[in-house]
Every structure is written in structure tokens, then in C-alpha cells.
């Protein structure tokens, strides 16, 4: 299920005569759309607070977007998932420009490596790893070096555009970029 977005869902138990001002709960959820974000909200509220959709109300649903999505950051994700053998906790790190991009990578990796379906994955906590010393996974540590460059070795240098372009070149082009 690609294209996950981060939603903030705010809801509470419906006011009654016995409880006219019930507490309000806010939850951040990853979902492909607003409808599934509401559904996941009630799924978790039923687990944690014994509250159902029939006895509650959603006050607001907002999509949360990244402020600066032009810088590559290392995100961490703590999750719980159900496998065929039981429930497991995990810590993962991903390099991405957006948190939602890291979560997309997470769902793809969990599907590929662990055969975990999106409905069996519960994201507990996410954040940005600020210090290089706090990185734990070798896949993300390799990108934390100072002065890291990504050379582009297969650049084809083209001749400047001419009025009458020749179909055949006199010499073989060099693909090594200086």
C-alpha cells in the first residue's frame, strides 16, 4: 500500500448525561487516506480505552506535512507487528526526505523480509536521528561519514547540437565523467 500520509485524528467519547465533558484523545496515524485514518483511530481506541465508533465521535482529522522536505534525514521507527509465530517489537532506521517516505520504505521492507501485512504492523514511535553516534544499523551508518560523495560514473558527454547532425560518430564515446 504505497503512499502513506501522516494524519492527526482527534476524538472522544460522545457526551452523555453521566459524563457531559469526556476527555479528548489525539492520535497520529499513518494511512493512505482520511477514511482509513479514522478507522485505525477507532481500532486503537477500542484496544486502549474501551471506546467504540458507536459510542464516540471524531472531532477533527488533519494531514500533517513535513516542513522541510528537501534535506535527507535519518528517521527511526519503532514498531510492533504480528507474525505467524507471535508478536515482535522492532527498531528500524531509514534515510529519506520525508517521514512518510521512510514509512513507505518500512511497509515495503516488512512485506518483503517478514511477510508482514500493513494491517498487522503498529507503528509505536517515529523520529529523526539527530547525532551520528546514535545510529544503530549498518545500512544507515555507512551514509553518516563526513565528505561523502556520490559520483556519477556513467555520464555520456554529448557533442554540442549542430545544424546537420551526423548519424554515425567517428569515435566511440567515453562514458567516464571527469
PDB file of C-alpha atoms in Angstrom:
ATOM      1  CA  UNK A   1       0.000   0.000   0.000  1.00  0.00           C
ATOM      2  CA  UNK A   2       2.238   2.851  -1.163  1.00  0.00           C
ATOM      3  CA  UNK A   3       1.538   6.494  -0.500  1.00  0.00           C
ATOM      4  CA  UNK A   4       1.056   6.621   3.244  1.00  0.00           C
ATOM      5  CA  UNK A   5       0.317  10.018   4.785  1.00  0.00           C
ATOM      6  CA  UNK A   6       0.553  11.202   8.390  1.00  0.00           C
ATOM      7  CA  UNK A   7      -2.796  12.132   9.920  1.00  0.00           C
ATOM      8  CA  UNK A   8      -3.699  13.621  13.272  1.00  0.00           C
ATOM      9  CA  UNK A   9      -7.075  12.326  14.450  1.00  0.00           C
ATOM     10  CA  UNK A  10      -8.798  13.931  17.432  1.00  0.00           C
ATOM     11  CA  UNK A  11     -11.760  12.182  19.020  1.00  0.00           C
ATOM     12  CA  UNK A  12     -13.575  11.455  22.234  1.00  0.00           C
ATOM     13  CA  UNK A  13     -16.412   9.510  23.756  1.00  0.00           C
ATOM     14  CA  UNK A  14     -19.789  11.039  22.911  1.00  0.00           C
ATOM     15  CA  UNK A  15     -21.044  13.298  25.734  1.00  0.00           C
ATOM     16  CA  UNK A  16     -23.784  11.787  27.901  1.00  0.00           C
ATOM     17  CA  UNK A  17     -25.770  12.944  30.919  1.00  0.00           C
ATOM     18  CA  UNK A  18     -23.470  10.935  33.202  1.00  0.00           C
ATOM     19  CA  UNK A  19     -20.301  12.295  31.536  1.00  0.00           C
ATOM     20  CA  UNK A  20     -21.046  15.659  29.869  1.00  0.00           C
ATOM     21  CA  UNK A  21     -17.372  16.586  29.231  1.00  0.00           C
ATOM     22  CA  UNK A  22     -15.384  13.426  28.298  1.00  0.00           C
ATOM     23  CA  UNK A  23     -11.602  13.613  27.754  1.00  0.00           C
ATOM     24  CA  UNK A  24     -10.328  14.289  24.238  1.00  0.00           C
ATOM     25  CA  UNK A  25      -7.723  11.970  22.665  1.00  0.00           C
ATOM     26  CA  UNK A  26      -5.279  12.872  19.897  1.00  0.00           C
ATOM     27  CA  UNK A  27      -3.500  10.262  17.830  1.00  0.00           C
ATOM     28  CA  UNK A  28      -1.014  10.469  14.954  1.00  0.00           C
ATOM     29  CA  UNK A  29      -1.549   7.719  12.406  1.00  0.00           C
ATOM     30  CA  UNK A  30      -0.109   6.663   9.046  1.00  0.00           C
ATOM     31  CA  UNK A  31      -2.771   5.804   6.494  1.00  0.00           C
ATOM     32  CA  UNK A  32      -3.294   6.095   2.730  1.00  0.00           C
ATOM     33  CA  UNK A  33      -6.366   8.309   3.183  1.00  0.00           C
ATOM     34  CA  UNK A  34      -8.535  10.038   5.772  1.00  0.00           C
ATOM     35  CA  UNK A  35     -11.140   7.270   5.916  1.00  0.00           C
ATOM     36  CA  UNK A  36      -8.587   4.624   6.871  1.00  0.00           C
ATOM     37  CA  UNK A  37      -7.003   7.029   9.390  1.00  0.00           C
ATOM     38  CA  UNK A  38     -10.374   7.285  11.176  1.00  0.00           C
ATOM     39  CA  UNK A  39     -10.733   3.513  11.057  1.00  0.00           C
ATOM     40  CA  UNK A  40      -7.291   2.975  12.622  1.00  0.00           C
ATOM     41  CA  UNK A  41      -8.117   5.585  15.266  1.00  0.00           C
ATOM     42  CA  UNK A  42     -11.145   3.561  16.406  1.00  0.00           C
ATOM     43  CA  UNK A  43      -9.153   0.340  16.209  1.00  0.00           C
ATOM     44  CA  UNK A  44      -6.582   1.692  18.702  1.00  0.00           C
ATOM     45  CA  UNK A  45      -9.144   3.468  20.888  1.00  0.00           C
ATOM     46  CA  UNK A  46     -11.045   0.211  21.290  1.00  0.00           C
ATOM     47  CA  UNK A  47      -7.816  -1.522  22.327  1.00  0.00           C
ATOM     48  CA  UNK A  48      -6.557   1.113  24.760  1.00  0.00           C
ATOM     49  CA  UNK A  49      -9.599   2.941  26.115  1.00  0.00           C
ATOM     50  CA  UNK A  50     -12.515   0.526  25.511  1.00  0.00           C
ATOM     51  CA  UNK A  51     -14.217   3.075  23.278  1.00  0.00           C
ATOM     52  CA  UNK A  52     -16.017   2.217  20.044  1.00  0.00           C
ATOM     53  CA  UNK A  53     -17.080   4.187  16.998  1.00  0.00           C
ATOM     54  CA  UNK A  54     -20.737   3.787  18.011  1.00  0.00           C
ATOM     55  CA  UNK A  55     -20.115   5.383  21.424  1.00  0.00           C
ATOM     56  CA  UNK A  56     -17.651   8.061  20.287  1.00  0.00           C
ATOM     57  CA  UNK A  57     -17.115  10.902  17.866  1.00  0.00           C
ATOM     58  CA  UNK A  58     -14.238  12.174  15.746  1.00  0.00           C
ATOM     59  CA  UNK A  59     -13.731  15.897  16.284  1.00  0.00           C
ATOM     60  CA  UNK A  60     -11.069  16.604  13.667  1.00  0.00           C
ATOM     61  CA  UNK A  61      -8.770  14.935  11.123  1.00  0.00           C
ATOM     62  CA  UNK A  62      -5.714  16.810   9.776  1.00  0.00           C
ATOM     63  CA  UNK A  63      -2.940  15.754   7.448  1.00  0.00           C
ATOM     64  CA  UNK A  64       0.488  16.635   8.842  1.00  0.00           C
ATOM     65  CA  UNK A  65       3.108  17.568   6.240  1.00  0.00           C
ATOM     66  CA  UNK A  66       6.883  17.876   6.520  1.00  0.00           C
ATOM     67  CA  UNK A  67       8.188  21.440   6.915  1.00  0.00           C
ATOM     68  CA  UNK A  68      11.459  20.925   5.028  1.00  0.00           C
ATOM     69  CA  UNK A  69      11.339  18.015   2.612  1.00  0.00           C
ATOM     70  CA  UNK A  70      14.458  18.964   0.638  1.00  0.00           C
ATOM     71  CA  UNK A  71      17.023  17.582   3.105  1.00  0.00           C
ATOM     72  CA  UNK A  72      17.799  13.900   3.516  1.00  0.00           C
ATOM     73  CA  UNK A  73      17.415  12.817   7.142  1.00  0.00           C
ATOM     74  CA  UNK A  74      17.735   9.537   9.004  1.00  0.00           C
ATOM     75  CA  UNK A  75      14.423   8.520  10.558  1.00  0.00           C
ATOM     76  CA  UNK A  76      13.877   5.846  13.159  1.00  0.00           C
ATOM     77  CA  UNK A  77      10.693   3.822  13.517  1.00  0.00           C
ATOM     78  CA  UNK A  78       9.725   1.690  16.497  1.00  0.00           C
ATOM     79  CA  UNK A  79       7.050  -0.817  15.638  1.00  0.00           C
ATOM     80  CA  UNK A  80       5.208  -3.906  16.724  1.00  0.00           C
ATOM     81  CA  UNK A  81       3.996  -6.499  14.262  1.00  0.00           C
ATOM     82  CA  UNK A  82       2.240  -9.827  14.352  1.00  0.00           C
ATOM     83  CA  UNK A  83       3.881 -12.700  12.507  1.00  0.00           C
ATOM     84  CA  UNK A  84       2.796 -16.294  12.137  1.00  0.00           C
ATOM     85  CA  UNK A  85       4.769 -17.179  15.269  1.00  0.00           C
ATOM     86  CA  UNK A  86       3.825 -14.286  17.563  1.00  0.00           C
ATOM     87  CA  UNK A  87       4.155 -10.570  18.251  1.00  0.00           C
ATOM     88  CA  UNK A  88       7.543  -8.891  17.751  1.00  0.00           C
ATOM     89  CA  UNK A  89       8.956  -5.451  18.547  1.00  0.00           C
ATOM     90  CA  UNK A  90      11.416  -3.798  16.149  1.00  0.00           C
ATOM     91  CA  UNK A  91      13.567  -0.728  15.709  1.00  0.00           C
ATOM     92  CA  UNK A  92      14.306   0.396  12.147  1.00  0.00           C
ATOM     93  CA  UNK A  93      16.247   3.259  10.542  1.00  0.00           C
ATOM     94  CA  UNK A  94      15.641   4.723   7.101  1.00  0.00           C
ATOM     95  CA  UNK A  95      17.158   7.533   5.018  1.00  0.00           C
ATOM     96  CA  UNK A  96      14.525   9.717   3.396  1.00  0.00           C
ATOM     97  CA  UNK A  97      13.481  13.303   2.807  1.00  0.00           C
ATOM     98  CA  UNK A  98      10.058  12.820   4.417  1.00  0.00           C
ATOM     99  CA  UNK A  99       8.801  10.776   7.329  1.00  0.00           C
ATOM    100  CA  UNK A 100       6.087   9.366   5.083  1.00  0.00           C
ATOM    101  CA  UNK A 101       8.792   8.211   2.654  1.00  0.00           C
ATOM    102  CA  UNK A 102      10.525   6.368   5.492  1.00  0.00           C
ATOM    103  CA  UNK A 103       7.223   4.759   6.475  1.00  0.00           C
ATOM    104  CA  UNK A 104       6.654   3.676   2.857  1.00  0.00           C
ATOM    105  CA  UNK A 105      10.097   2.038   2.947  1.00  0.00           C
ATOM    106  CA  UNK A 106       9.170   0.386   6.236  1.00  0.00           C
ATOM    107  CA  UNK A 107       5.988  -1.195   4.890  1.00  0.00           C
ATOM    108  CA  UNK A 108       7.801  -2.395   1.748  1.00  0.00           C
ATOM    109  CA  UNK A 109      10.655  -3.891   3.763  1.00  0.00           C
ATOM    110  CA  UNK A 110       8.344  -5.568   6.276  1.00  0.00           C
ATOM    111  CA  UNK A 111       6.344  -7.076   3.414  1.00  0.00           C
ATOM    112  CA  UNK A 112       9.490  -8.306   1.669  1.00  0.00           C
ATOM    113  CA  UNK A 113      11.582  -9.552   4.572  1.00  0.00           C
ATOM    114  CA  UNK A 114       8.970 -10.635   7.087  1.00  0.00           C
ATOM    115  CA  UNK A 115       5.794 -11.132   5.013  1.00  0.00           C
ATOM    116  CA  UNK A 116       4.024  -8.722   7.355  1.00  0.00           C
ATOM    117  CA  UNK A 117       0.812  -7.158   6.062  1.00  0.00           C
ATOM    118  CA  UNK A 118       0.146  -3.445   6.728  1.00  0.00           C
ATOM    119  CA  UNK A 119      -2.813  -4.316   8.971  1.00  0.00           C
ATOM    120  CA  UNK A 120      -0.543  -6.353  11.273  1.00  0.00           C
ATOM    121  CA  UNK A 121       2.012  -3.527  11.727  1.00  0.00           C
ATOM    122  CA  UNK A 122       1.571  -0.994  14.538  1.00  0.00           C
ATOM    123  CA  UNK A 123       3.919   2.000  14.457  1.00  0.00           C
ATOM    124  CA  UNK A 124       4.651   2.985  18.048  1.00  0.00           C
ATOM    125  CA  UNK A 125       7.077   5.896  17.674  1.00  0.00           C
ATOM    126  CA  UNK A 126       8.925   7.748  14.918  1.00  0.00           C
ATOM    127  CA  UNK A 127      11.538  10.477  14.888  1.00  0.00           C
ATOM    128  CA  UNK A 128      14.731  11.864  13.395  1.00  0.00           C
ATOM    129  CA  UNK A 129      18.137  10.558  14.498  1.00  0.00           C
ATOM    130  CA  UNK A 130      19.994  13.802  15.228  1.00  0.00           C
ATOM    131  CA  UNK A 131      23.511  12.546  16.090  1.00  0.00           C
ATOM    132  CA  UNK A 132      25.636  10.214  14.002  1.00  0.00           C
ATOM    133  CA  UNK A 133      26.695   8.411  17.190  1.00  0.00           C
ATOM    134  CA  UNK A 134      23.070   7.389  17.837  1.00  0.00           C
ATOM    135  CA  UNK A 135      22.770   5.399  14.601  1.00  0.00           C
ATOM    136  CA  UNK A 136      22.448   1.672  15.192  1.00  0.00           C
ATOM    137  CA  UNK A 137      22.045  -0.019  11.788  1.00  0.00           C
ATOM    138  CA  UNK A 138      24.990  -0.591   9.402  1.00  0.00           C
ATOM    139  CA  UNK A 139      22.811   0.339   6.408  1.00  0.00           C
ATOM    140  CA  UNK A 140      22.410   3.885   7.745  1.00  0.00           C
ATOM    141  CA  UNK A 141      25.846   4.213   9.430  1.00  0.00           C
ATOM    142  CA  UNK A 142      27.551   3.928   6.024  1.00  0.00           C
ATOM    143  CA  UNK A 143      25.929   7.218   4.949  1.00  0.00           C
ATOM    144  CA  UNK A 144      26.977   9.139   8.076  1.00  0.00           C
ATOM    145  CA  UNK A 145      30.573   9.796   7.033  1.00  0.00           C
ATOM    146  CA  UNK A 146      31.837  13.352   6.524  1.00  0.00           C
ATOM    147  CA  UNK A 147      32.567  14.383   2.947  1.00  0.00           C
ATOM    148  CA  UNK A 148      30.531  11.573   1.428  1.00  0.00           C
ATOM    149  CA  UNK A 149      30.118  11.973  -2.337  1.00  0.00           C
ATOM    150  CA  UNK A 150      28.051  10.097  -4.872  1.00  0.00           C
ATOM    151  CA  UNK A 151      29.966  10.019  -8.166  1.00  0.00           C
ATOM    152  CA  UNK A 152      28.053   9.648 -11.402  1.00  0.00           C
ATOM    153  CA  UNK A 153      30.386   7.389 -13.433  1.00  0.00           C
ATOM    154  CA  UNK A 154      28.186   6.729 -16.468  1.00  0.00           C
ATOM    155  CA  UNK A 155      27.614  10.223 -17.781  1.00  0.00           C
ATOM    156  CA  UNK A 156      27.575  10.361 -21.588  1.00  0.00           C
ATOM    157  CA  UNK A 157      29.148  13.557 -22.849  1.00  0.00           C
ATOM    158  CA  UNK A 158      27.261  14.665 -25.921  1.00  0.00           C
ATOM    159  CA  UNK A 159      28.638  16.833 -28.702  1.00  0.00           C
ATOM    160  CA  UNK A 160      27.093  20.281 -28.979  1.00  0.00           C
ATOM    161  CA  UNK A 161      23.977  20.452 -31.122  1.00  0.00           C
ATOM    162  CA  UNK A 162      24.795  21.102 -34.804  1.00  0.00           C
ATOM    163  CA  UNK A 163      22.521  22.156 -37.607  1.00  0.00           C
ATOM    164  CA  UNK A 164      23.187  18.949 -39.588  1.00  0.00           C
ATOM    165  CA  UNK A 165      23.674  16.166 -37.080  1.00  0.00           C
ATOM    166  CA  UNK A 166      25.611  13.119 -38.225  1.00  0.00           C
ATOM    167  CA  UNK A 167      24.034   9.721 -37.646  1.00  0.00           C
ATOM    168  CA  UNK A 168      27.371   7.982 -37.209  1.00  0.00           C
ATOM    169  CA  UNK A 169      30.131   9.239 -34.917  1.00  0.00           C
ATOM    170  CA  UNK A 170      33.782   8.955 -35.944  1.00  0.00           C
ATOM    171  CA  UNK A 171      34.939   7.776 -32.495  1.00  0.00           C
ATOM    172  CA  UNK A 172      33.487   5.736 -29.675  1.00  0.00           C
ATOM    173  CA  UNK A 173      32.118   7.981 -26.893  1.00  0.00           C
ATOM    174  CA  UNK A 174      33.756   7.826 -23.490  1.00  0.00           C
ATOM    175  CA  UNK A 175      31.244   7.312 -20.645  1.00  0.00           C
ATOM    176  CA  UNK A 176      33.706   8.173 -17.897  1.00  0.00           C
ATOM    177  CA  UNK A 177      32.956  11.625 -16.497  1.00  0.00           C
ATOM    178  CA  UNK A 178      35.927  13.735 -15.441  1.00  0.00           C
TER     179      UNK A 178
END
